[in-house]
Short mmCIF file of C-alpha atoms in Angstrom, two decimals:
data_model
loop_
_atom_site.label_atom_id
_atom_site.label_comp_id
_atom_site.label_asym_id
_atom_site.label_seq_id
_atom_site.Cartn_x
_atom_site.Cartn_y
_atom_site.Cartn_z
CA MET A 1 -42.21 -11.05 -31.34
CA ASP A 2 -38.50 -10.29 -31.38
CA GLU A 3 -36.09 -13.08 -30.46
CA PRO A 4 -33.63 -12.40 -27.62
CA ASP A 5 -30.10 -11.51 -28.62
CA THR A 6 -28.36 -14.70 -27.55
CA ALA A 7 -25.08 -13.55 -29.06
CA ALA A 8 -24.84 -10.97 -26.29
CA ILE A 9 -24.87 -13.67 -23.60
CA LEU A 10 -21.39 -14.59 -22.49
CA PRO A 11 -20.52 -18.08 -21.19
CA GLY A 12 -21.14 -18.24 -17.46
CA ASP A 13 -23.58 -15.27 -17.41
CA LEU A 14 -26.57 -17.62 -17.14
CA LEU A 15 -25.47 -18.76 -13.66
CA GLY A 16 -26.03 -16.28 -10.88
CA ALA A 17 -26.08 -13.17 -13.07
CA SER A 18 -29.16 -11.59 -11.51
CA SER A 19 -28.02 -12.35 -7.97
CA THR A 20 -24.78 -10.40 -8.34
CA ASP A 21 -26.03 -7.22 -10.04
CA ASP A 22 -26.75 -5.45 -6.74
CA GLN A 23 -23.41 -6.55 -5.31
CA LEU A 24 -21.59 -5.22 -8.37
CA SER A 25 -23.26 -1.83 -8.24
CA GLY A 26 -22.62 -1.48 -4.50
CA SER A 27 -18.99 -2.54 -4.73
CA VAL A 28 -18.37 -0.21 -7.66
CA ASP A 29 -19.64 2.69 -5.59
CA ARG A 30 -17.28 1.74 -2.74
CA LYS A 31 -14.34 1.46 -5.13
CA GLU A 32 -15.11 4.88 -6.62
CA GLU A 33 -15.18 6.39 -3.12
CA ALA A 34 -11.74 4.85 -2.47
CA GLY A 35 -10.41 6.22 -5.77
CA LEU A 36 -9.71 2.75 -7.17
CA PRO A 37 -10.38 1.27 -10.62
CA THR A 38 -13.75 -0.39 -11.11
CA ALA A 39 -14.93 -3.33 -13.20
CA THR A 40 -18.57 -3.54 -14.26
CA SER A 41 -20.84 -5.93 -16.01
CA SER A 42 -20.22 -7.17 -19.52
CA VAL A 43 -21.08 -5.08 -22.53
CA PRO A 44 -20.13 -5.69 -26.11
CA SER A 45 -17.42 -3.56 -27.59
CA PRO A 46 -18.48 -1.68 -30.74
CA CYS A 47 -15.55 -3.08 -32.74
CA THR A 48 -16.11 -6.76 -32.00
CA ILE A 49 -17.99 -9.34 -34.05
CA PRO A 50 -21.21 -10.34 -32.20
CA VAL A 51 -20.52 -14.03 -31.58
CA PRO A 52 -20.41 -15.74 -28.14
CA VAL A 53 -16.73 -16.63 -27.89
CA SER A 54 -14.32 -16.49 -24.97
CA VAL A 55 -10.57 -16.20 -24.42
CA GLU A 56 -9.63 -19.90 -24.56
CA PRO A 57 -8.38 -19.72 -28.20
CA VAL A 58 -6.17 -16.72 -27.37
CA LEU A 59 -4.53 -18.57 -24.49
CA PHE A 60 -4.22 -21.74 -26.59
CA LEU A 61 -2.44 -19.99 -29.47
CA SER A 62 -0.19 -17.95 -27.20
CA MET A 63 0.85 -20.98 -25.17
CA PHE A 64 1.47 -22.98 -28.35
CA SER A 65 3.94 -20.38 -29.59
CA LEU A 66 5.58 -20.02 -26.18
CA SER A 67 6.03 -23.80 -25.72
CA LEU A 68 7.43 -24.21 -29.22
CA GLN A 69 9.83 -21.34 -28.65
CA ALA A 70 10.97 -22.59 -25.22
CA LEU A 71 11.57 -26.10 -26.52
CA LEU A 72 13.62 -24.92 -29.48
CA SER A 73 15.53 -22.04 -27.91
CA THR A 74 17.13 -24.21 -25.21
CA GLN A 75 18.24 -26.74 -27.82
CA TYR A 76 19.51 -23.92 -30.04
CA LEU A 77 21.55 -22.53 -27.14
CA TRP A 78 22.97 -26.01 -26.49
CA ASP A 79 23.94 -26.48 -30.15
CA ARG A 80 25.45 -22.99 -30.53
CA ILE A 81 27.48 -23.27 -27.34
CA SER A 82 28.57 -26.82 -28.24
CA GLU A 83 29.67 -25.58 -31.66
CA ASP A 84 31.63 -22.70 -30.13
CA LEU A 85 33.38 -25.04 -27.68
CA GLY A 86 33.93 -27.85 -30.18
CA TYR A 87 31.80 -30.38 -28.29
CA ASN A 88 29.84 -33.15 -30.03
CA GLY A 89 28.14 -35.20 -27.32
CA SER A 90 25.89 -37.23 -29.63
CA LYS A 91 28.79 -39.42 -30.73
CA ARG A 92 30.31 -40.09 -27.33
CA SER A 93 30.04 -43.44 -25.57
CA GLU A 94 28.90 -42.07 -22.20
CA CYS A 95 25.42 -41.44 -23.66
CA SER A 96 24.86 -45.18 -23.72
CA ASN A 97 27.10 -46.10 -20.78
CA SER A 98 26.25 -44.47 -17.47
CA SER A 99 29.36 -45.92 -15.80
CA VAL A 100 31.63 -43.67 -17.89
CA ASP A 101 32.34 -40.26 -16.37
CA PRO A 102 30.86 -37.41 -18.44
CA ASP A 103 33.20 -35.37 -20.57
CA PRO A 104 34.27 -32.19 -18.72
CA LEU A 105 33.40 -30.30 -21.89
CA GLN A 106 29.82 -31.53 -21.59
CA LYS A 107 29.61 -30.07 -18.08
CA GLU A 108 30.84 -26.76 -19.42
CA VAL A 109 28.16 -26.81 -22.15
CA GLU A 110 25.48 -27.66 -19.55
CA THR A 111 26.65 -24.88 -17.26
CA LEU A 112 26.80 -22.23 -19.99
CA THR A 113 23.39 -23.23 -21.37
CA ALA A 114 21.83 -23.07 -17.90
CA HIS A 115 23.44 -19.68 -17.27
CA TRP A 116 22.23 -18.23 -20.57
CA ASN A 117 18.73 -19.51 -19.82
CA LEU A 118 19.06 -17.70 -16.51
CA TYR A 119 20.26 -14.42 -18.04
CA ILE A 120 17.51 -14.41 -20.67
CA SER A 121 14.82 -15.22 -18.12
CA LEU A 122 16.10 -12.63 -15.66
CA GLY A 123 16.10 -9.93 -18.32
CA GLY A 124 12.60 -10.62 -19.56
CA PHE A 125 10.83 -11.25 -16.28
CA SER A 126 12.50 -8.42 -14.37
CA VAL A 127 11.04 -6.01 -16.94
CA GLY A 128 7.72 -7.85 -16.92
CA LEU A 129 7.59 -7.65 -13.14
CA LEU A 130 7.20 -3.89 -13.48
CA VAL A 131 4.95 -3.86 -16.55
CA VAL A 132 2.48 -6.69 -15.91
CA PRO A 133 0.87 -5.23 -12.74
CA LEU A 134 0.44 -1.95 -14.57
CA LEU A 135 -1.26 -3.60 -17.56
CA GLY A 136 -3.40 -5.91 -15.43
CA SER A 137 -4.90 -3.16 -13.30
CA TRP A 138 -5.23 -0.88 -16.35
CA SER A 139 -7.42 -3.55 -17.96
CA ASP A 140 -10.04 -2.86 -15.25
CA VAL A 141 -10.79 0.48 -16.86
CA ALA A 142 -9.44 0.15 -20.41
CA GLY A 143 -10.69 -3.40 -21.10
CA ARG A 144 -9.09 -6.82 -21.38
CA ARG A 145 -8.67 -6.87 -25.18
CA PRO A 146 -5.96 -4.15 -25.46
CA VAL A 147 -3.75 -6.07 -23.03
CA LEU A 148 -4.17 -9.35 -24.93
CA ILE A 149 -3.36 -7.68 -28.26
CA LEU A 150 -0.34 -5.76 -26.96
CA ALA A 151 1.23 -8.77 -25.22
CA ASN A 152 0.86 -10.98 -28.30
CA PHE A 153 2.54 -8.36 -30.47
CA GLY A 154 5.41 -8.29 -28.00
CA LEU A 155 5.86 -12.07 -28.21
CA ALA A 156 5.77 -11.83 -32.01
CA LEU A 157 8.52 -9.19 -31.89
CA GLN A 158 10.62 -11.50 -29.72
CA ALA A 159 10.22 -14.34 -32.24
CA ALA A 160 11.28 -11.97 -35.03
CA VAL A 161 14.47 -11.08 -33.14
CA TYR A 162 15.22 -14.78 -32.58
CA LEU A 163 14.82 -15.40 -36.31
CA VAL A 164 17.30 -12.64 -37.14
CA VAL A 165 19.79 -14.18 -34.68
CA MET A 166 19.42 -17.59 -36.34
CA TYR A 167 19.61 -16.31 -39.91
CA LEU A 168 22.72 -14.19 -39.29
CA LYS A 169 24.22 -16.48 -36.61
CA LEU A 170 24.58 -13.55 -34.26
CA PRO A 171 25.88 -14.08 -30.69
CA VAL A 172 23.30 -15.60 -28.36
CA VAL A 173 23.33 -12.42 -26.26
CA TYR A 174 20.87 -10.98 -28.81
CA PHE A 175 18.29 -13.46 -27.50
CA LEU A 176 18.26 -11.24 -24.43
CA VAL A 177 17.29 -8.24 -26.59
CA GLY A 178 14.22 -10.05 -27.89
CA ARG A 179 13.30 -11.12 -24.38
CA LEU A 180 13.50 -7.55 -23.09
CA LEU A 181 11.25 -6.29 -25.89
CA SER A 182 8.68 -8.94 -25.04
CA GLY A 183 8.88 -8.02 -21.34
CA LEU A 184 8.16 -4.36 -22.11
CA SER A 185 4.83 -5.37 -23.68
CA GLY A 186 3.79 -7.57 -20.76
CA ASP A 187 5.10 -10.92 -22.00
CA PHE A 188 3.04 -14.09 -21.61
CA ASN A 189 2.11 -13.21 -18.03
CA ALA A 190 0.01 -10.28 -19.25
CA ILE A 191 -1.91 -12.72 -21.45
CA LEU A 192 -2.46 -14.98 -18.45
CA ALA A 193 -3.68 -12.04 -16.36
CA GLY A 194 -6.08 -10.86 -19.04
CA CYS A 195 -7.51 -14.32 -19.72
CA PHE A 196 -8.03 -15.30 -16.09
CA ALA A 197 -9.52 -11.90 -15.22
CA TYR A 198 -11.86 -12.28 -18.20
CA VAL A 199 -13.05 -15.68 -16.97
CA ALA A 200 -13.56 -14.26 -13.47
CA ASP A 201 -15.67 -11.48 -15.02
CA ILE A 202 -18.04 -13.87 -16.78
CA SER A 203 -18.30 -16.76 -14.27
CA ASP A 204 -19.87 -17.21 -10.85
CA LYS A 205 -18.15 -18.62 -7.75
CA ARG A 206 -19.71 -22.05 -8.16
CA SER A 207 -18.32 -22.67 -11.64
CA ARG A 208 -15.12 -20.62 -11.41
CA THR A 209 -12.73 -23.38 -10.34
CA PHE A 210 -13.63 -25.54 -13.32
CA ARG A 211 -13.57 -22.59 -15.75
CA VAL A 212 -10.08 -21.72 -14.54
CA ALA A 213 -9.08 -25.39 -14.90
CA VAL A 214 -10.34 -25.34 -18.51
CA LEU A 215 -8.04 -22.40 -19.22
CA GLU A 216 -5.12 -24.27 -17.68
CA ALA A 217 -6.03 -27.34 -19.76
CA CYS A 218 -5.72 -25.14 -22.84
CA LEU A 219 -2.17 -24.43 -21.69
CA GLY A 220 -1.43 -28.14 -21.53
CA VAL A 221 -3.00 -29.21 -24.81
CA SER A 222 -1.28 -26.46 -26.76
CA GLY A 223 2.01 -27.21 -25.03
CA MET A 224 1.66 -30.91 -25.84
CA LEU A 225 1.02 -30.23 -29.53
CA ALA A 226 3.92 -27.78 -29.69
CA SER A 227 6.24 -30.32 -28.07
CA ILE A 228 5.39 -33.08 -30.54
CA ILE A 229 5.49 -30.82 -33.59
CA GLY A 230 8.63 -28.98 -32.45
CA GLY A 231 10.67 -32.12 -31.78
CA GLN A 232 9.94 -33.73 -35.13
CA TRP A 233 10.12 -30.51 -37.14
CA ARG A 234 13.41 -29.43 -35.62
CA ARG A 235 14.98 -32.79 -36.44
CA ALA A 236 13.73 -32.61 -40.04
CA GLN A 237 14.33 -28.94 -40.92
CA GLY A 238 16.29 -27.29 -38.12
CA TYR A 239 15.27 -24.24 -36.11
CA ILE A 240 14.31 -21.50 -38.55
CA ASN A 241 11.10 -22.88 -40.06
CA PRO A 242 9.53 -23.75 -36.68
CA PHE A 243 10.29 -20.23 -35.46
CA TRP A 244 8.33 -18.81 -38.39
CA LEU A 245 5.36 -20.72 -36.99
CA VAL A 246 6.01 -19.15 -33.57
CA LEU A 247 5.83 -15.69 -35.17
CA ALA A 248 2.68 -16.51 -37.18
CA THR A 249 0.88 -17.99 -34.14
CA ASN A 250 1.47 -14.88 -32.02
CA LEU A 251 0.13 -12.65 -34.79
CA ALA A 252 -2.89 -14.93 -35.21
CA SER A 253 -3.61 -14.75 -31.48
CA ALA A 254 -3.50 -10.94 -31.55
CA LEU A 255 -5.80 -10.87 -34.58
CA TYR A 256 -8.27 -13.25 -32.90
CA ALA A 257 -8.38 -11.07 -29.78
CA TYR A 258 -9.04 -7.98 -31.92
CA LEU A 259 -11.80 -9.53 -34.03
CA PHE A 260 -13.66 -11.95 -31.79
CA ILE A 261 -13.20 -11.21 -28.08
CA ARG A 262 -16.11 -9.29 -26.54
CA GLU A 263 -15.24 -6.93 -23.73
CA SER A 264 -16.19 -8.07 -20.22
CA VAL A 265 -15.85 -4.58 -18.68
CA HIS A 266 -16.97 -1.10 -19.71
CA PRO A 267 -13.88 0.34 -21.46
CA ASP A 268 -13.05 3.90 -20.51
CA PRO A 269 -11.46 5.71 -23.50
CA SER A 270 -9.86 8.26 -21.15
CA ALA A 271 -8.14 5.61 -19.02
CA ARG A 272 -4.44 6.28 -18.65
CA LEU A 273 -1.85 3.53 -18.50
CA PHE A 274 0.97 5.38 -16.73
CA THR A 275 -0.59 6.40 -13.42
CA THR A 276 -0.07 5.46 -9.78
CA ARG A 277 -3.77 4.66 -9.50
CA HIS A 278 -3.18 1.10 -10.74
CA HIS A 279 -0.52 0.37 -8.14
CA LYS A 280 -2.71 1.88 -5.40
CA ALA A 281 -5.40 -0.64 -6.31
CA LEU A 282 -2.96 -3.50 -5.71
CA TRP A 283 -1.79 -1.99 -2.42
CA HIS A 284 -5.37 -1.53 -1.24
CA LEU A 285 -6.19 -5.13 -2.02
CA TYR A 286 -3.43 -6.71 0.05
CA SER A 287 -3.17 -4.11 2.83
CA THR A 288 -6.89 -4.11 3.71
CA GLY A 289 -8.06 -7.42 2.24
CA GLY A 290 -10.21 -5.64 -0.31
CA VAL A 291 -13.74 -4.24 -0.27
CA SER A 292 -15.29 -7.56 0.74
CA SER A 293 -13.11 -8.02 3.84
CA ALA A 294 -15.25 -5.87 6.13
CA GLY A 295 -16.64 -8.96 7.82
CA GLY A 296 -13.42 -10.95 7.68
CA GLY A 297 -10.83 -8.61 9.14
CA PRO A 298 -7.27 -9.84 9.66
CA LEU A 299 -8.36 -13.45 9.09
CA HIS A 300 -9.59 -12.60 5.61
CA ARG A 301 -6.41 -10.68 4.80
CA GLY A 302 -4.29 -13.51 6.23
CA LYS A 303 -5.93 -16.06 3.94
CA LEU A 304 -5.24 -13.83 0.95
CA TRP A 305 -1.55 -13.68 1.83
CA LEU A 306 -1.23 -17.38 2.65
CA TYR A 307 -2.90 -18.56 -0.55
CA THR A 308 -0.72 -16.12 -2.50
CA LEU A 309 2.35 -17.63 -0.82
CA CYS A 310 1.17 -21.13 -1.78
CA PHE A 311 0.67 -19.99 -5.37
CA PHE A 312 4.13 -18.44 -5.42
CA LEU A 313 5.82 -21.65 -4.22
CA VAL A 314 3.87 -23.97 -6.53
CA VAL A 315 4.27 -21.88 -9.68
CA GLY A 316 7.87 -21.09 -8.77
CA VAL A 317 8.68 -24.79 -8.68
CA HIS A 318 6.80 -25.43 -11.94
CA SER A 319 8.48 -22.60 -13.83
CA GLY A 320 11.95 -23.13 -12.42
CA SER A 321 12.11 -26.88 -12.95
CA ARG A 322 10.47 -26.75 -16.40
CA GLU A 323 13.56 -25.14 -17.94
CA LEU A 324 15.76 -27.95 -16.64
CA TYR A 325 13.90 -30.91 -18.12
CA VAL A 326 15.33 -30.37 -21.62
CA LEU A 327 18.82 -29.78 -20.24
CA TYR A 328 18.58 -32.89 -18.03
CA GLU A 329 17.41 -35.01 -20.96
CA LEU A 330 20.01 -33.71 -23.42
CA SER A 331 22.97 -34.72 -21.25
CA SER A 332 24.23 -38.14 -20.17
CA PRO A 333 23.14 -40.68 -19.15
CA LEU A 334 19.85 -40.01 -21.02
CA CYS A 335 21.19 -38.15 -24.12
CA TRP A 336 17.76 -37.81 -25.73
CA ASP A 337 17.40 -36.55 -29.28
CA SER A 338 14.92 -33.84 -30.28
CA ALA A 339 12.14 -36.35 -30.96
CA LEU A 340 12.37 -37.94 -27.50
CA ILE A 341 12.56 -34.51 -25.90
CA GLY A 342 9.36 -33.61 -27.74
CA TYR A 343 7.61 -36.75 -26.51
CA GLY A 344 8.77 -36.08 -22.96
CA SER A 345 7.48 -32.53 -23.04
CA ALA A 346 4.22 -33.79 -24.56
CA ALA A 347 3.85 -36.30 -21.71
CA GLN A 348 4.35 -33.50 -19.22
CA ASN A 349 1.78 -31.28 -20.90
CA LEU A 350 -0.69 -34.16 -21.15
CA ALA A 351 -0.97 -33.84 -17.37
CA TYR A 352 -2.96 -30.64 -17.93
CA LEU A 353 -5.77 -32.72 -19.45
CA SER A 354 -5.53 -35.52 -16.91
CA SER A 355 -5.52 -32.89 -14.13
CA LEU A 356 -8.66 -31.29 -15.58
CA LEU A 357 -10.42 -34.66 -15.73
CA GLY A 358 -9.20 -35.59 -12.26
CA LEU A 359 -10.33 -32.25 -10.83
CA ARG A 360 -13.80 -32.67 -12.33
CA ILE A 361 -14.13 -36.17 -10.84
CA MET A 362 -12.66 -35.32 -7.44
CA GLN A 363 -14.90 -32.26 -7.04
CA ARG A 364 -17.86 -34.64 -6.78
CA CYS A 365 -16.62 -36.05 -3.47
CA LEU A 366 -13.85 -33.72 -2.25
CA GLN A 367 -13.60 -30.05 -1.41
CA ASP A 368 -11.27 -27.93 -3.52
CA SER A 369 -8.52 -27.84 -0.88
CA TRP A 370 -8.25 -31.63 -0.77
CA VAL A 371 -8.16 -31.69 -4.58
CA ALA A 372 -5.19 -29.32 -4.46
CA LEU A 373 -3.44 -31.59 -1.94
CA VAL A 374 -3.87 -34.63 -4.19
CA GLY A 375 -2.33 -32.63 -7.04
CA LEU A 376 0.64 -31.65 -4.89
CA VAL A 377 1.24 -35.26 -3.82
CA SER A 378 1.24 -36.30 -7.48
CA ASN A 379 3.77 -33.57 -8.27
CA ILE A 380 6.06 -34.44 -5.35
CA THR A 381 6.22 -38.16 -6.19
CA GLY A 382 7.02 -37.41 -9.83
CA LEU A 383 9.83 -35.03 -8.89
CA VAL A 384 11.37 -37.62 -6.56
CA VAL A 385 11.46 -40.12 -9.44
CA PHE A 386 13.01 -37.49 -11.76
CA SER A 387 15.78 -36.90 -9.24
CA ALA A 388 16.94 -40.53 -9.63
CA ALA A 389 16.06 -41.07 -13.31
CA ASP A 390 18.99 -42.49 -15.27
CA THR A 391 17.00 -44.38 -17.94
CA THR A 392 14.33 -43.40 -20.44
CA GLN A 393 11.81 -45.73 -18.80
CA LEU A 394 12.31 -44.15 -15.38
CA MET A 395 12.01 -40.65 -16.80
CA PHE A 396 8.65 -41.44 -18.40
CA THR A 397 7.56 -43.11 -15.14
CA GLY A 398 8.10 -39.74 -13.47
CA TYR A 399 5.99 -38.04 -16.12
CA GLY A 400 3.26 -40.61 -15.49
CA LEU A 401 3.26 -40.02 -11.73
CA CYS A 402 2.78 -36.29 -12.33
CA PHE A 403 -0.57 -36.88 -14.07
CA LEU A 404 -2.40 -34.65 -11.52
CA PHE A 405 0.31 -32.08 -10.89
CA MET A 406 -1.71 -29.20 -12.38
CA ALA A 407 -4.78 -29.76 -10.20
CA SER A 408 -3.46 -27.40 -7.50
CA THR A 409 -3.00 -24.15 -9.43
CA PRO A 410 -6.61 -23.69 -10.67
CA VAL A 411 -7.82 -24.31 -7.11
CA LEU A 412 -5.46 -21.64 -5.76
CA ARG A 413 -6.47 -19.13 -8.46
CA SER A 414 -10.13 -19.81 -7.74
CA LYS A 415 -9.71 -19.48 -3.97
CA LEU A 416 -7.95 -16.14 -4.39
CA SER A 417 -10.67 -14.93 -6.76
CA LYS A 418 -13.42 -15.92 -4.30
CA LEU A 419 -11.78 -13.95 -1.49
CA VAL A 420 -12.26 -10.58 -3.21
CA ASP A 421 -15.18 -8.54 -4.44
CA PRO A 422 -16.42 -8.93 -8.04
CA SER A 423 -15.26 -5.37 -8.75
CA GLU A 424 -11.71 -6.24 -7.63
CA GLN A 425 -11.01 -9.14 -9.99
CA GLY A 426 -8.80 -7.08 -12.27
CA ALA A 427 -6.68 -5.81 -9.39
CA LEU A 428 -6.44 -9.34 -7.98
CA PHE A 429 -5.26 -10.96 -11.19
CA ALA A 430 -2.88 -8.07 -11.76
CA SER A 431 -1.30 -8.95 -8.42
CA VAL A 432 -1.39 -12.66 -9.27
CA SER A 433 0.37 -11.86 -12.54
CA CYS A 434 2.94 -9.87 -10.58
CA VAL A 435 3.46 -12.88 -8.32
CA GLU A 436 3.67 -15.12 -11.37
CA SER A 437 6.34 -12.90 -12.90
CA LEU A 438 8.23 -13.08 -9.62
CA CYS A 439 7.80 -16.86 -9.68
CA PHE A 440 9.51 -17.09 -13.05
CA LEU A 441 12.20 -14.67 -11.95
CA VAL A 442 13.01 -16.42 -8.67
CA GLY A 443 12.35 -19.93 -9.97
CA SER A 444 14.59 -19.44 -12.99
CA SER A 445 17.33 -17.87 -10.86
CA VAL A 446 17.29 -20.54 -8.17
CA PHE A 447 16.96 -23.63 -10.36
CA ASN A 448 19.30 -22.53 -13.16
CA SER A 449 21.92 -21.65 -10.54
CA LEU A 450 21.36 -24.75 -8.40
CA TYR A 451 21.52 -27.22 -11.29
CA PRO A 452 25.14 -26.61 -12.41
CA ALA A 453 26.25 -26.17 -8.78
CA THR A 454 25.04 -29.68 -7.81
CA LEU A 455 26.12 -31.64 -10.90
CA HIS A 456 29.26 -32.90 -9.18
CA PHE A 457 27.49 -34.80 -6.40
CA MET A 458 23.90 -35.50 -7.60
CA LYS A 459 22.64 -34.70 -11.08
CA GLY A 460 18.96 -34.76 -10.08
CA PHE A 461 19.28 -32.92 -6.76
CA THR A 462 17.39 -29.91 -8.16
CA PHE A 463 14.24 -32.02 -8.67
CA LEU A 464 14.54 -33.41 -5.13
CA PHE A 465 14.83 -29.85 -3.82
CA ALA A 466 11.68 -28.91 -5.76
CA ALA A 467 9.78 -31.79 -4.15
CA ILE A 468 10.80 -30.61 -0.67
CA VAL A 469 9.65 -27.04 -1.42
CA LEU A 470 6.17 -28.29 -2.43
CA VAL A 471 5.66 -29.76 1.05
CA ILE A 472 5.26 -26.18 2.36
CA PRO A 473 2.14 -25.20 0.33
CA ALA A 474 0.66 -28.65 0.98
CA GLY A 475 0.92 -28.03 4.73
CA ILE A 476 -0.55 -24.51 4.47
CA ILE A 477 -3.52 -25.58 2.34
CA GLY A 478 -4.27 -28.55 4.62
CA ALA A 479 -4.02 -26.42 7.76
CA LEU A 480 -6.33 -23.70 6.39
CA GLN A 481 -8.90 -26.27 5.32
CA CYS A 482 -8.87 -27.97 8.74
CA PHE A 483 -9.19 -24.56 10.43
CA ASP A 484 -12.19 -23.66 8.26
CA GLN A 485 -13.87 -26.98 8.96
CA ARG A 486 -13.44 -26.62 12.73
CA ARG A 487 -14.78 -23.07 12.62
CA GLN A 488 -17.81 -24.15 10.61
CA HIS A 489 -18.39 -26.96 13.08
CA ARG A 490 -18.28 -24.53 16.04
CA ASP A 491 -20.62 -22.12 14.26
CA SER A 492 -23.12 -24.90 13.57
CA GLU A 493 -23.04 -26.05 17.21
CA SER A 494 -23.51 -22.52 18.56
CA SER A 495 -26.46 -21.87 16.25
#
């Protein structure tokens, strides 16, 4: 008797696979009638190796390279601008004496570094904002693997441009060229879209929140390792050798996706990338609420918009404030060196693991919405401490208080995924990727502009502002959960 082909079983297919087959076929028919892209059940691609692996290693490797690059590029900008202006802050007394007014030259270095971070981010994410939705929806018909491979090659090209700038000591404006090239290939947001859509393809609603949280934990673990390695390596050998690792990691991630990732949708060889069909799928999703909204009406569509707004605010705060941590720690009164900056970034990324563990424990006694609220409270308290941190001990206290700050985003991704039909997951995560690109664009613009503008009256005001913004999604999530509970209570009484 022949043994079953267990290699063809993807993780998550064992739960609820048979119960969703009819729903998938029906929803695909409805999507075809509407002229929208469809996503079907998982089949192996003929060019993949038949082993049961998922996308976690791709996301891990890509995030490792991105974290290492982000950590080093901000410090490189600081050093290059300091060298051009003749500033050497490491030998000044105000780094150890907070009562001494900072050197005006230091403020100029801070301002220019923040502005260049802003210009580079604006260039890359403005291009990605147009490209990522196209790639995400295209993956519904062409497959997830091509998007993952293309985006990783784009990040590798960016690292190569950065290396040329460092070798030849070209003006830092050429960093913008590398960022634009990466944006044209989808940037890291295309990798996020492909990975989360892949997990939605192979998981059921019951396990989806935790599967999404596992992916986000991969982001944290890789970021933590990159922070520790990058800080020590940069201090020992400078910037060039670590950036060779950034390049190699992106190429390794693309190679892994090509060799080992099994397709989760039926790839259509005739699928075109440049067509308005992909944007129509996104418009249909948010204008009508999707195929599955027939019984939900405006309420269903309203939830989709409100949870998307919550996601935008939370991720916007995370992405915008993340760029300022290194800048805040480099300047007085903290004046951290590269090793301490690495440890601080590692402490921040460790919260991905603690958030995953906390989410798993809290799900036993709390609904997902309350888990998200606990995560937001953890984030808000940590940001308030950062706003007043003038010592190393206080800064690490803030990192400790943020130990659950990533518990909210997997809940929001999962809630959005559960609101749409299984055949609309690609379109949904394309729109989420579009929102995420906009988060980076707006977050980087607001926080990099606000930080130098508020240095003269409160150095940590930007972190306090971020804490205030997070109160808005906390209120929306709590209100929606209370509304759902009251409606369920009325329905149970009437029945």
